[in-house]
Coordinates of C-alpha atoms in Angstrom, one line a residue:
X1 CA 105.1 -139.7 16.3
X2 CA 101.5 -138.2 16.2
X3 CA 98.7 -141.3 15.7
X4 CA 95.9 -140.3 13.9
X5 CA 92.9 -138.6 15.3
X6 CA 90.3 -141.3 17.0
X7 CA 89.0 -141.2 20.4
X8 CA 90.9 -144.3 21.7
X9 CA 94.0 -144.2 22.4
X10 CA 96.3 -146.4 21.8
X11 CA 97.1 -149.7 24.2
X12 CA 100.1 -150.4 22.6
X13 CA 103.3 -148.7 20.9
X14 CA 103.7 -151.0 17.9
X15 CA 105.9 -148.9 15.1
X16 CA 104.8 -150.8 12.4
X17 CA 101.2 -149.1 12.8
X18 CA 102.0 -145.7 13.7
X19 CA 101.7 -142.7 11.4
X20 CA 102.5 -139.2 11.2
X21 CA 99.3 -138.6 9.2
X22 CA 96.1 -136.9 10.8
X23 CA 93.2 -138.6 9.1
X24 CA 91.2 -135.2 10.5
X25 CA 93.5 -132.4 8.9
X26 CA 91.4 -132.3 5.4
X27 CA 88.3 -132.7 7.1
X28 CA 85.9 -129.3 6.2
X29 CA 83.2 -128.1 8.6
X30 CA 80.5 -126.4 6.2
X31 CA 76.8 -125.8 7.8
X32 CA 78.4 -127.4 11.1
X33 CA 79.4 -130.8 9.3
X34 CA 82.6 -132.4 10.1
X35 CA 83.3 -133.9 6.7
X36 CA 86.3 -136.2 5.8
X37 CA 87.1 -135.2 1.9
X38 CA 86.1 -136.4 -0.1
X39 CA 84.8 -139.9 0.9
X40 CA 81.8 -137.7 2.2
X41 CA 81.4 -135.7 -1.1
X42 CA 82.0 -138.6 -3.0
X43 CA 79.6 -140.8 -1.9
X44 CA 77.2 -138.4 -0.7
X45 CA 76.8 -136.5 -4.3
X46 CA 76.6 -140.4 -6.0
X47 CA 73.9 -141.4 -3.3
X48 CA 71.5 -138.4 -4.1
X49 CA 72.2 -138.6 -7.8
X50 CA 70.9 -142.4 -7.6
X51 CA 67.9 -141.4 -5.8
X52 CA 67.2 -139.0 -8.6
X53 CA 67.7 -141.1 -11.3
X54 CA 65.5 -143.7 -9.9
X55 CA 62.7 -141.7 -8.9
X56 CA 62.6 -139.7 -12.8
X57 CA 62.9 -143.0 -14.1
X58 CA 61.0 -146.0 -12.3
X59 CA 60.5 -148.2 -15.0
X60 CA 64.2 -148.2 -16.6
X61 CA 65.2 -149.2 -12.6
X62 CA 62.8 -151.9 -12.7
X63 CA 63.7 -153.5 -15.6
X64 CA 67.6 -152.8 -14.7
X65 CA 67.0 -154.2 -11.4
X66 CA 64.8 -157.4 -12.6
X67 CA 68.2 -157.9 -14.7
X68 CA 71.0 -157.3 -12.6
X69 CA 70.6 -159.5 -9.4
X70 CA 69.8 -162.8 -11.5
X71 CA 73.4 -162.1 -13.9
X72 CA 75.2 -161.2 -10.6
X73 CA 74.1 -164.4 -8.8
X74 CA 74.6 -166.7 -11.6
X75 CA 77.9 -165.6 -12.8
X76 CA 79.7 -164.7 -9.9
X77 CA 78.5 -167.9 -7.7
X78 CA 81.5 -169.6 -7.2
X79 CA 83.4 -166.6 -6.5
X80 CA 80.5 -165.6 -3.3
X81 CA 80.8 -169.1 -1.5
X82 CA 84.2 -170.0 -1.9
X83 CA 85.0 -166.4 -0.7
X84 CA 82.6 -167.1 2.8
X85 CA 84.0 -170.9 3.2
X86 CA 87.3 -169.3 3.4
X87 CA 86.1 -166.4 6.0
X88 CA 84.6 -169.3 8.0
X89 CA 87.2 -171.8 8.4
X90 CA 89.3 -168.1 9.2
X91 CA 87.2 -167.3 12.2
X92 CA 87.1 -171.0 13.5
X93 CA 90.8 -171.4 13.4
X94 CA 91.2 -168.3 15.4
X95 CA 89.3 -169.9 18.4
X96 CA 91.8 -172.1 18.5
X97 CA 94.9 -170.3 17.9
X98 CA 97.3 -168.0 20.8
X99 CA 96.0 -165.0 19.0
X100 CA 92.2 -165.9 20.4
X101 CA 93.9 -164.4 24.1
X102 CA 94.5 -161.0 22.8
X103 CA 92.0 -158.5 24.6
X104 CA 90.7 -155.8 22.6
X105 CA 91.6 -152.2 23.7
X106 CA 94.8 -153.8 25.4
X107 CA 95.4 -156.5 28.4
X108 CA 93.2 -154.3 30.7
X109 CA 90.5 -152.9 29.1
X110 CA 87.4 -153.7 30.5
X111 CA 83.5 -154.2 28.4
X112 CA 81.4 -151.1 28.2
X113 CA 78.5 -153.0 28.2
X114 CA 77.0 -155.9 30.3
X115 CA 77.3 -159.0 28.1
X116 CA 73.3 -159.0 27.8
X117 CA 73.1 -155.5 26.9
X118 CA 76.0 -156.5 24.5
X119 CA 74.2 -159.3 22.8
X120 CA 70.9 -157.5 22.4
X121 CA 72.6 -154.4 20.5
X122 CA 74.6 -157.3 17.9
X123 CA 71.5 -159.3 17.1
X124 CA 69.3 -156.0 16.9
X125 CA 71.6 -154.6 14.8
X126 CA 72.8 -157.8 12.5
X127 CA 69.5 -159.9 12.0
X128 CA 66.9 -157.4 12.7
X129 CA 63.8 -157.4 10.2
X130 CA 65.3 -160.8 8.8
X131 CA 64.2 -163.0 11.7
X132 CA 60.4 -162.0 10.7
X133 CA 60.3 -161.9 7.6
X134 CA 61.9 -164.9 6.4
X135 CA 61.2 -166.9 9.9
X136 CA 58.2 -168.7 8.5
X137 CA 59.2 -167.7 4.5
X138 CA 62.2 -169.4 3.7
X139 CA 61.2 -172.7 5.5
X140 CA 57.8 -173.2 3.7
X141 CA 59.2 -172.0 0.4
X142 CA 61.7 -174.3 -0.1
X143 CA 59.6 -177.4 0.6
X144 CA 56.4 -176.6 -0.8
X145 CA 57.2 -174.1 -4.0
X146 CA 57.9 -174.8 -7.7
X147 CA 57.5 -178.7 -7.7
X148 CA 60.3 -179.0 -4.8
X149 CA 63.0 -176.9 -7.8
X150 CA 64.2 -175.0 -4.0
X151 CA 64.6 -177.4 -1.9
X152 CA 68.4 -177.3 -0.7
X153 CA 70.5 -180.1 -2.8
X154 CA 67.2 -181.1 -4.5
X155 CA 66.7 -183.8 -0.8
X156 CA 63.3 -185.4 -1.7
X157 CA 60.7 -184.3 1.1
X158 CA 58.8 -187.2 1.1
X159 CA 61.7 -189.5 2.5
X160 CA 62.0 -190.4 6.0
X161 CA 63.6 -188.0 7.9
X162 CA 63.6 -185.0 5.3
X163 CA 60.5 -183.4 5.9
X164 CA 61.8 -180.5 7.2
X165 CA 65.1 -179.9 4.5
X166 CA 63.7 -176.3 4.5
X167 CA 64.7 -175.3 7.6
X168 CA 68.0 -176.5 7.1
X169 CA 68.5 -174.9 4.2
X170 CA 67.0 -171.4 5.9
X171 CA 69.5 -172.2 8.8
X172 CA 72.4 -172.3 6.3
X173 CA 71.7 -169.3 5.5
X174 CA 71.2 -167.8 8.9
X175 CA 73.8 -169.3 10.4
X176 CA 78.0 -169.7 10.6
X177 CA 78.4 -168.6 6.9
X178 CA 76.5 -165.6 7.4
X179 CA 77.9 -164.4 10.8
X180 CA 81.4 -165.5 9.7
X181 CA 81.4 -162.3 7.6
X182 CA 80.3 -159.6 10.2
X183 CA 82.7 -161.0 12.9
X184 CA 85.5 -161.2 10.5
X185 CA 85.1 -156.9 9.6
X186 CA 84.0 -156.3 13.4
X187 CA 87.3 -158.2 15.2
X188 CA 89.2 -156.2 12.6
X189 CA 88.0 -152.1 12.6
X190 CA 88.1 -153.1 17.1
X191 CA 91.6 -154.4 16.7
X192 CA 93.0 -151.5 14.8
X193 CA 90.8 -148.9 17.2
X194 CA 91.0 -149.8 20.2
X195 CA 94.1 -151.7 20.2
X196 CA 96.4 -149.9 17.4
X197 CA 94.8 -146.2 18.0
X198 CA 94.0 -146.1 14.9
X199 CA 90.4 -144.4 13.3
X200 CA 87.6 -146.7 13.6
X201 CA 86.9 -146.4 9.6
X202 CA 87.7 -149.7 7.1
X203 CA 90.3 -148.0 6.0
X204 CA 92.2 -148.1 8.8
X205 CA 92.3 -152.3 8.5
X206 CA 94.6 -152.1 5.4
X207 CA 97.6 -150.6 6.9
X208 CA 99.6 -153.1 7.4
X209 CA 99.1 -153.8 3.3
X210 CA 98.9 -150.3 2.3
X211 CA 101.1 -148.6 4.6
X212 CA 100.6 -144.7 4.2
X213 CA 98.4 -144.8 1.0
X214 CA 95.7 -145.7 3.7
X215 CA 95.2 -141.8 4.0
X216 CA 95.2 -141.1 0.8
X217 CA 93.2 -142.5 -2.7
X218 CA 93.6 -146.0 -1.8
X219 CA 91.9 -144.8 1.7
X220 CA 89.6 -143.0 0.2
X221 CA 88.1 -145.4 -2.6
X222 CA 87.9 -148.5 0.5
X223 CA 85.5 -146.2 2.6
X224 CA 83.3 -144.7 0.1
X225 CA 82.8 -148.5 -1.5
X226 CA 82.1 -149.3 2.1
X227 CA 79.5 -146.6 2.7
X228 CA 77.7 -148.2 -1.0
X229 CA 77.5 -151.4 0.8
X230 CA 76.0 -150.0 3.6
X231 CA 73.1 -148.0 2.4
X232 CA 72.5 -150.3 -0.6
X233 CA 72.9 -153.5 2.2
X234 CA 70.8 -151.7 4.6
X235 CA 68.0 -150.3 2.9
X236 CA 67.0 -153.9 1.4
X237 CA 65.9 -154.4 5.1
X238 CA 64.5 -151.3 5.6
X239 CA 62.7 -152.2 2.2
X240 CA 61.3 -155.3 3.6
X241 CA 60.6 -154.6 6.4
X242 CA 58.4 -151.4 5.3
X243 CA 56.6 -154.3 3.1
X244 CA 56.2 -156.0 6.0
X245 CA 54.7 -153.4 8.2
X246 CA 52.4 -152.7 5.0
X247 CA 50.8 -155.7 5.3
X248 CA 50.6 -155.8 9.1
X249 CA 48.4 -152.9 9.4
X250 CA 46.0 -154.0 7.0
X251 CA 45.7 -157.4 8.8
X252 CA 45.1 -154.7 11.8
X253 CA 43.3 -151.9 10.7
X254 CA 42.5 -152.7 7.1
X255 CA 44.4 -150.1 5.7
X256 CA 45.2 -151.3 1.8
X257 CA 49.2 -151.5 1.0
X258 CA 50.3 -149.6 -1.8
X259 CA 53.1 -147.6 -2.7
X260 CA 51.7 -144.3 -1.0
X261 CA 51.4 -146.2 2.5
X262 CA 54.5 -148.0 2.2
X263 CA 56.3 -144.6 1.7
X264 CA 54.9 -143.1 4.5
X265 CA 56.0 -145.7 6.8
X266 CA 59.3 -145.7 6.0
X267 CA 59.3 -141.2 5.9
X268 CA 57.1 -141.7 9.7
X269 CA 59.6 -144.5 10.7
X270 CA 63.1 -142.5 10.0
X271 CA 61.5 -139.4 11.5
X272 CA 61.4 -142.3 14.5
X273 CA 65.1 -143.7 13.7
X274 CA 66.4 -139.5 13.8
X275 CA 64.7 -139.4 17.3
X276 CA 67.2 -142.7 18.3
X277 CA 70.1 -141.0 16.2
X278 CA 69.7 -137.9 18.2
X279 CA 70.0 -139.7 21.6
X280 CA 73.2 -141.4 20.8
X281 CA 74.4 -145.1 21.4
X282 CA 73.2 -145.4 25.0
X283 CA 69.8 -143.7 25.4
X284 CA 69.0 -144.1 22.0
X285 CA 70.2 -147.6 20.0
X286 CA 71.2 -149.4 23.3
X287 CA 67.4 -149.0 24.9
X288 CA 65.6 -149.8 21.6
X289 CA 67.7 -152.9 21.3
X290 CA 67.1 -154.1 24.5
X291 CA 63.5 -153.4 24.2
X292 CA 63.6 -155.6 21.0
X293 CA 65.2 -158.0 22.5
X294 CA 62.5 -158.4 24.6
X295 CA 59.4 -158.6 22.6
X296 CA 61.3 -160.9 20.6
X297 CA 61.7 -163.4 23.6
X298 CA 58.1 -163.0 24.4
X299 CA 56.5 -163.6 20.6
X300 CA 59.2 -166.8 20.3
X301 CA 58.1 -168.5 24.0
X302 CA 54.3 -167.6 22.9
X303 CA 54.8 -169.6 19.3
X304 CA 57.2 -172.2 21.3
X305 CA 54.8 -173.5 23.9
X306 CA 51.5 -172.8 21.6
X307 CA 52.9 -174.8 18.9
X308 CA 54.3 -177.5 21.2
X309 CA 57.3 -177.0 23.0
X310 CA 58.5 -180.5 23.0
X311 CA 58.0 -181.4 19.7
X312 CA 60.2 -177.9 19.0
X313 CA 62.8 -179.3 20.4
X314 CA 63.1 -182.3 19.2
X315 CA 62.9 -180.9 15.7
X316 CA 65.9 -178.3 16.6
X317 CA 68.3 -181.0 17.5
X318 CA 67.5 -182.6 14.8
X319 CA 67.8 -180.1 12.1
X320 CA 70.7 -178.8 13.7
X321 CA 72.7 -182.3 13.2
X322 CA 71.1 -182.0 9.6
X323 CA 72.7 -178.9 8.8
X324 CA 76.1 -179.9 10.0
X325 CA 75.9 -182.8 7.9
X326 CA 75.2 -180.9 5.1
X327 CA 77.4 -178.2 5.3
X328 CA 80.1 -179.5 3.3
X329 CA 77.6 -180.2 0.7
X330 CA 76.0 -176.9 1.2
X331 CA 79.3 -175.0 1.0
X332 CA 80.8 -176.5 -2.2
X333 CA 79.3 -174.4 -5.3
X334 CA 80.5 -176.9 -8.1
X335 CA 78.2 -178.8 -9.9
X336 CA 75.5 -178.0 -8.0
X337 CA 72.4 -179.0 -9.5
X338 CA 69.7 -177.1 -7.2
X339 CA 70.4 -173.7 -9.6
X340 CA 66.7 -172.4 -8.0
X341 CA 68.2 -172.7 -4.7
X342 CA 71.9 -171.7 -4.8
X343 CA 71.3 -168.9 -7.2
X344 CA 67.9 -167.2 -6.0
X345 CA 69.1 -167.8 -2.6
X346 CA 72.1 -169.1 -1.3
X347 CA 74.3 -166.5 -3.6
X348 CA 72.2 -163.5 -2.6
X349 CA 72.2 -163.9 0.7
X350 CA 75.9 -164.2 0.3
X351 CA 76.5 -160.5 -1.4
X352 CA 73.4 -159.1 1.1
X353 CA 75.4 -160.3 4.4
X354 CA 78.7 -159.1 2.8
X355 CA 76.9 -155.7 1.6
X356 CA 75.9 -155.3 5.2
X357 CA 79.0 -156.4 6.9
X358 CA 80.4 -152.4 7.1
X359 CA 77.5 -151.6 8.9
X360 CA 77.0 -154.5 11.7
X361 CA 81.0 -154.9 11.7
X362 CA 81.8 -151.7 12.7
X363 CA 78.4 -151.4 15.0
X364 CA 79.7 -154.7 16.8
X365 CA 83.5 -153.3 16.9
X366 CA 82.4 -150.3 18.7
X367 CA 80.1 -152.1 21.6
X368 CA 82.9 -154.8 22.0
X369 CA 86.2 -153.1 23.6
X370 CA 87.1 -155.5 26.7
X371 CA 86.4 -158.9 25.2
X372 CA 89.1 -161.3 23.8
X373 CA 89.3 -162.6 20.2
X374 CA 88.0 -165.7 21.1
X375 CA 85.2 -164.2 23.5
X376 CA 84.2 -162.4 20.1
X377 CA 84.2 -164.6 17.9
X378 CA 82.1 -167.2 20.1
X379 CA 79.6 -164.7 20.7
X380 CA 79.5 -163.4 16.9
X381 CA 79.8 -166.4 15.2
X382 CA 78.6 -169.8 17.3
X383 CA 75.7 -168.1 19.6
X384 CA 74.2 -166.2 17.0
X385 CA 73.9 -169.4 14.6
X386 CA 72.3 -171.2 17.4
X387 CA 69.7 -168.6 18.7
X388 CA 68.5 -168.0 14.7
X389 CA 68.5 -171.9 14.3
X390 CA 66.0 -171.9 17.1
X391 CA 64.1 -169.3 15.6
X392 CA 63.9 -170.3 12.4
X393 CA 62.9 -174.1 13.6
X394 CA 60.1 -173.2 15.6
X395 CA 58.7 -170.9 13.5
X396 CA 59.3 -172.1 10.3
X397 CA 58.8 -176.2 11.8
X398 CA 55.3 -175.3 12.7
X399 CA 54.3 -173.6 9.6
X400 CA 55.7 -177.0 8.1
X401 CA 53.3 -178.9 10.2
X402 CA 50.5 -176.9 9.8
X403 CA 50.7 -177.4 5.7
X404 CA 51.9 -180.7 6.2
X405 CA 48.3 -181.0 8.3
X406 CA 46.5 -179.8 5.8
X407 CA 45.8 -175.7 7.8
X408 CA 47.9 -172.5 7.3
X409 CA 46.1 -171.2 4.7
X410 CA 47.5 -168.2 5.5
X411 CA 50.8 -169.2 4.6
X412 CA 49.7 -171.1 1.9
X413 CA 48.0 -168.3 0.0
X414 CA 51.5 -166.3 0.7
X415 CA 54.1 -168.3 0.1
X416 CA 52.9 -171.2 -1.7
X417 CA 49.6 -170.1 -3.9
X418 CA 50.7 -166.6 -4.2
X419 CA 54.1 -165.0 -3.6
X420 CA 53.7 -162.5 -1.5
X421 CA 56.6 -162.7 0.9
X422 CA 56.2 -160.2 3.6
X423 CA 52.4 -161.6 4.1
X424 CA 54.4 -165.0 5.6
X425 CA 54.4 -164.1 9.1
X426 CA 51.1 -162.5 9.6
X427 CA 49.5 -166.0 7.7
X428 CA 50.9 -168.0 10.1
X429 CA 50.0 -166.1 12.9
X430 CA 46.5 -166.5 12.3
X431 CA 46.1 -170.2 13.1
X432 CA 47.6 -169.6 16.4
X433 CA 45.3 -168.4 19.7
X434 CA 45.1 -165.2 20.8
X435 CA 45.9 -163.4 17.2
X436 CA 44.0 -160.4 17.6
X437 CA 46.7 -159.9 20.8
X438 CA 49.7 -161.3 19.3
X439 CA 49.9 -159.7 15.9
X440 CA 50.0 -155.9 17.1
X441 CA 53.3 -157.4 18.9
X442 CA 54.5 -158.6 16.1
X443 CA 54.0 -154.9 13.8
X444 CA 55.8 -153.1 17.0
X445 CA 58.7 -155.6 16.8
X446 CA 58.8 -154.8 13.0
X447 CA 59.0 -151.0 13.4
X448 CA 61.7 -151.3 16.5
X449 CA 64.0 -153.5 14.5
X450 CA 63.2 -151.3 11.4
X451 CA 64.3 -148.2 13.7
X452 CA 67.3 -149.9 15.3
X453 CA 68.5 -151.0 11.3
X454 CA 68.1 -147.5 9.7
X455 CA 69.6 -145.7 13.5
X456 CA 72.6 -147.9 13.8
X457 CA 72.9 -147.3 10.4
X458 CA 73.4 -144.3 9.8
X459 CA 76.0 -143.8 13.0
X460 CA 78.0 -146.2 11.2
X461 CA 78.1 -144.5 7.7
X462 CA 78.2 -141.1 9.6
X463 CA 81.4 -143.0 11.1
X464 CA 83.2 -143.8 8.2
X465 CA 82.5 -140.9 6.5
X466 CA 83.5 -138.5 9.3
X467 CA 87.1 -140.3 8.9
X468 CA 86.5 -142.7 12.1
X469 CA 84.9 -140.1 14.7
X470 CA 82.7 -141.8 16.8
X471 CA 81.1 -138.5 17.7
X472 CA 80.6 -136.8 14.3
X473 CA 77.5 -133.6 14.5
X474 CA 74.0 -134.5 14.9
X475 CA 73.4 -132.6 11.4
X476 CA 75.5 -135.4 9.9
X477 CA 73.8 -137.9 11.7
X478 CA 70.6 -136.0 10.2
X479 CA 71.8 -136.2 6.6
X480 CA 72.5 -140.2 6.7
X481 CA 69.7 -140.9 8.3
X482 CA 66.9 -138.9 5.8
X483 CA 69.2 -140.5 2.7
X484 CA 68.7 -144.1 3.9
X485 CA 65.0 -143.6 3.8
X486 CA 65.3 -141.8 0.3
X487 CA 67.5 -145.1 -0.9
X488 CA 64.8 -147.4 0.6
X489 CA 62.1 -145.3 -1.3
X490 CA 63.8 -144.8 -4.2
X491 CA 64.2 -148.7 -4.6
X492 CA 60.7 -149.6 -4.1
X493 CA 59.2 -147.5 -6.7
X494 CA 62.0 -148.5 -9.0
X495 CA 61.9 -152.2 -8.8
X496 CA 60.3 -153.0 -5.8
X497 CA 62.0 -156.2 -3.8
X498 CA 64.6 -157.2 -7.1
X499 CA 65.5 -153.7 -6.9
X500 CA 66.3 -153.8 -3.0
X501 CA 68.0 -157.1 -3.7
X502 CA 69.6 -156.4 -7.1
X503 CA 71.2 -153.0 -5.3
X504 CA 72.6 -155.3 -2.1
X505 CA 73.9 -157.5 -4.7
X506 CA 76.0 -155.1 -6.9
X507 CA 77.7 -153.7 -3.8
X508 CA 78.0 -157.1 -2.1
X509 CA 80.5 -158.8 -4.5
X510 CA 83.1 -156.2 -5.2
X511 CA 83.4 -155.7 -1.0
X512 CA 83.8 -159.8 -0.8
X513 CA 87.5 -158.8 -2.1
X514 CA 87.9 -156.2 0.7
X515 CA 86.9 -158.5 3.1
X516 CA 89.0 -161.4 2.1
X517 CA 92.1 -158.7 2.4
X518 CA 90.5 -158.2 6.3
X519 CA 91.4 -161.7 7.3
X520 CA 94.7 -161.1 6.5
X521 CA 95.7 -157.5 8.0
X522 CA 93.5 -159.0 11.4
X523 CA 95.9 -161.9 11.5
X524 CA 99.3 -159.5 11.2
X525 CA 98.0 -157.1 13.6
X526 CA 96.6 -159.7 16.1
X527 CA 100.5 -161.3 15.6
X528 CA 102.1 -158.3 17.2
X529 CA 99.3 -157.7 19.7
X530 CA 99.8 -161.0 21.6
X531 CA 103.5 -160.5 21.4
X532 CA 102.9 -157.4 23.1
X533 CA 100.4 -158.7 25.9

């Protein structure tokens, strides 16, 4: 039998995942685009149809917007967090089960990348903008805002030993719940590439519950919701962090945010990102990762040992053992009665991780051929919870401090006095040394992570609407790229941030079911792969 058309063959013969069916015979090649019909129609034609709407009518989409994300969060809470416990306590078991032995791409494959260049590509691609903007945010917020109504399980602050419940909550966020969702879609689009020969596209993950009907409506309906989820998932970021930048060149240059400037950053920034695009994975994402990857490590040492590197520390083992206390707590969405906290946060973040888990799954799946399940997992899941925790800590500890002290009154007139969210980072910058230095850092780390976002991005939607080519046209590439920045634009003047998070949202909680039906197919195929090796 013929296996469908993907660029990795197969490692192993396993008859229950063949097929006779090219997933490349209805594809149409119109103005040098290789388009799978009609996931790329489809979704394509809805995309720039939303734009449209939104831009002729920006103050209906505000006040949609402003509605949608609180009615989504409230209602469909229990459904969110039960939904991630179970992809959690999925990943964890498979550490621990023969199935975590299985290599993917086969017994002998080996790792295209070095495990450093590996790990700088995940994290640029699946935390990106959201280590700076909510890094110093989402700790100060919950303990100082509305008369302590955020703080995680309503933990009084002003007890011993709970004056820093904010970062705890932040890491809960940030850490196993959210990760648990990207590594559950990445093991499974690199178990059914690289190991079943079958297209790297979501699709492809449902065979063994779909059989044949994979390639046709059922197929086609799985990818175009996944390419919603992406775009609507990705472009909150790029959103944010186009807020972000705003505000970062006026505490530079004294340029004024508005609407015009933050619409020219993100046009001048995915001119930058089609530049990446162009280069491909290696010379374009790969380098701009590891460059990130870099500043990154500088800006945290210069905040860990300015801010006190022993007292960070001390506070990151301690939060840490905080947080794993409280996870049970923190995972159980009945009676809950810290509603400001569980549904402004805890429930978006939810939906926004699973919006986004299409995009940094497959991005993962493709850089990860040659490491086992358990390898994976470990790396996806454990070491990305720990390095965020850190962040989050010692950023986020020593804004804490500083209020706590009585200074940051940069942070204070963002977060606390005012909300003005992506003005967080830059406040607390301010009372450190050396800010004149250390803030232009900061703005370039913003644009690279903004860059390797909307870049990675768009391969992965070109991906999956190119029927699983890895190596679609660049005038593809073009076209995703330019209708990400048209989303992100679209949303801002339509809404602002409730309409970037109100659009992750809607997308976010019908893919939860798709994902759930991932942990499944993963564990049937990963079945007859160990048999095999």
């Amino acid at each position: 039998m013929n296996q469908p058309q993907t660029e990795n063959p197969t490692t192993s013969q396993d008859s229950d995942f063949q097929t006779d069916f090219k997933l490349g015979q209805d594809n149409i090649q119109p103005f040098g685009l290789d388009i799978h019909n009609p996931v790329f129609l489809i979704s394509g034609l809805l995309i720039i149809a939303f734009v449209l709407l939104a831009l002729a009518n920006q103050q209906a989409s505000a006040e949609f917007f402003g509605w949608l994300r609180p009615f989504l969060t409230r209602e469909f809470d229990w459904f969110l967090v039960i939904s991630v416990d179970i992809m959690l306590i999925f990943c964890l078991v498979l550490i621990f089960l023969p199935v975590g032995s299985v290599r993917i791409g086969g017994k002998d494959a080996k790792p295209d990348y070095s495990l450093s260049g590996w790990i700088a590509m995940m994290f640029a691609a699946g935390i990106g903008i959201g280590l700076l903007f909510f890094g110093v945010l989402e700790p100060t917020y919950y303990n100082f805002s509305e008369g302590g109504n955020a703080r995680p399980l309503n933990i009084d602050i002003t007890q011993p030993g709970n004056e820093y419940i904010g970062i705890v909550g932040t890491i809960h966020h940030w850490g196993l719940g959210g990760w648990c969702v990207y590594a559950v879609v990445g093991l499974t689009l690199a178990i059914f590439a690289y190991n079943k020969g079958m297209p790297m596209t979501l699709r492809s993950a449902f065979y063994p519950l779909l059989g044949e009907r994979v390639w046709g409506w059922w197929g086609h309906t799985i990818d175009t919701l996944a390419v919603f989820a992406t775009l609507f998932g990705l472009t909150t970021s790029l959103g944010l962090g186009a807020q972000q930048i705003a505000f970062g060149l006026q505490e530079i240059s004294g340029i004024e945010p508005s609407n015009t400037v933050v619409v020219l950053l993100i046009i001048g920034i995915t001119a930058v990102a089609l530049g990446s695009v162009l280069l491909g994975m290696d010379k374009g994402v790969k380098r701009l990762s590891e460059i990130n990857m870099y500043m990154a490590v500088v800006l945290f040492f210069f905040v860990f040992f300015v801010t006190g590197a022993i007292v960070a520390i001390t506070r990151y083992f301690d939060v840490m053992i905080d947080y794993l206390l409280l996870l049970p707590a923190l995972s159980n969405p009945f009676g809950r009665e810290d509603t400001s906290f569980f549904h402004g946060w805890t429930t978006f973040y939810w939906a926004w991780w699973i919006a986004w888990s299409p995009f940094v799954g497959m991005f993962i799946a493709r850089i990860s051929k040659g490491r086992t399940v358990r390898q994976f997992i470990l790396c996806a899941l454990i070491a990305p919870t720990l390095v965020c925790a850190l962040w989050m800590s010692t950023f986020g500890g020593a804004a804490i401090d500083m209020l706590n002290a009585g200074g940051a009154e940069g942070v204070r007139a963002t977060v606390i006095d005012s909300y003005k969210p992506e003005g967080a980072l830059f406040g607390f910058l301010q009372e450190l040394p050396l800010y004149s230095f250390i803030a232009p850092i900061a703005l370039i780390l913003i644009v690279i992570f903004f860059v390797t976002s909307s870049d990675s991005g768009s391969l992965v939607i070109d991906t999956i609407t190119a029927g699983g080519k890895m190596n679609a046209p660049v005038s593809q590439r073009i076209f995703w790229c330019t209708l990400e920045g048209l989303v992100a634009i679209a949303l801002l003047l339509g809404g602002g941030l409730s309409a970037l998070q109100g659009a992750a949202v809607s997308t976010g909680i019908p893919f939860t079911i798709v994902v759930l039906l991932m942990c499944w197919c993963v564990y049937a195929a990963l079945r007859t792969e160990r048999e095999q090796q």
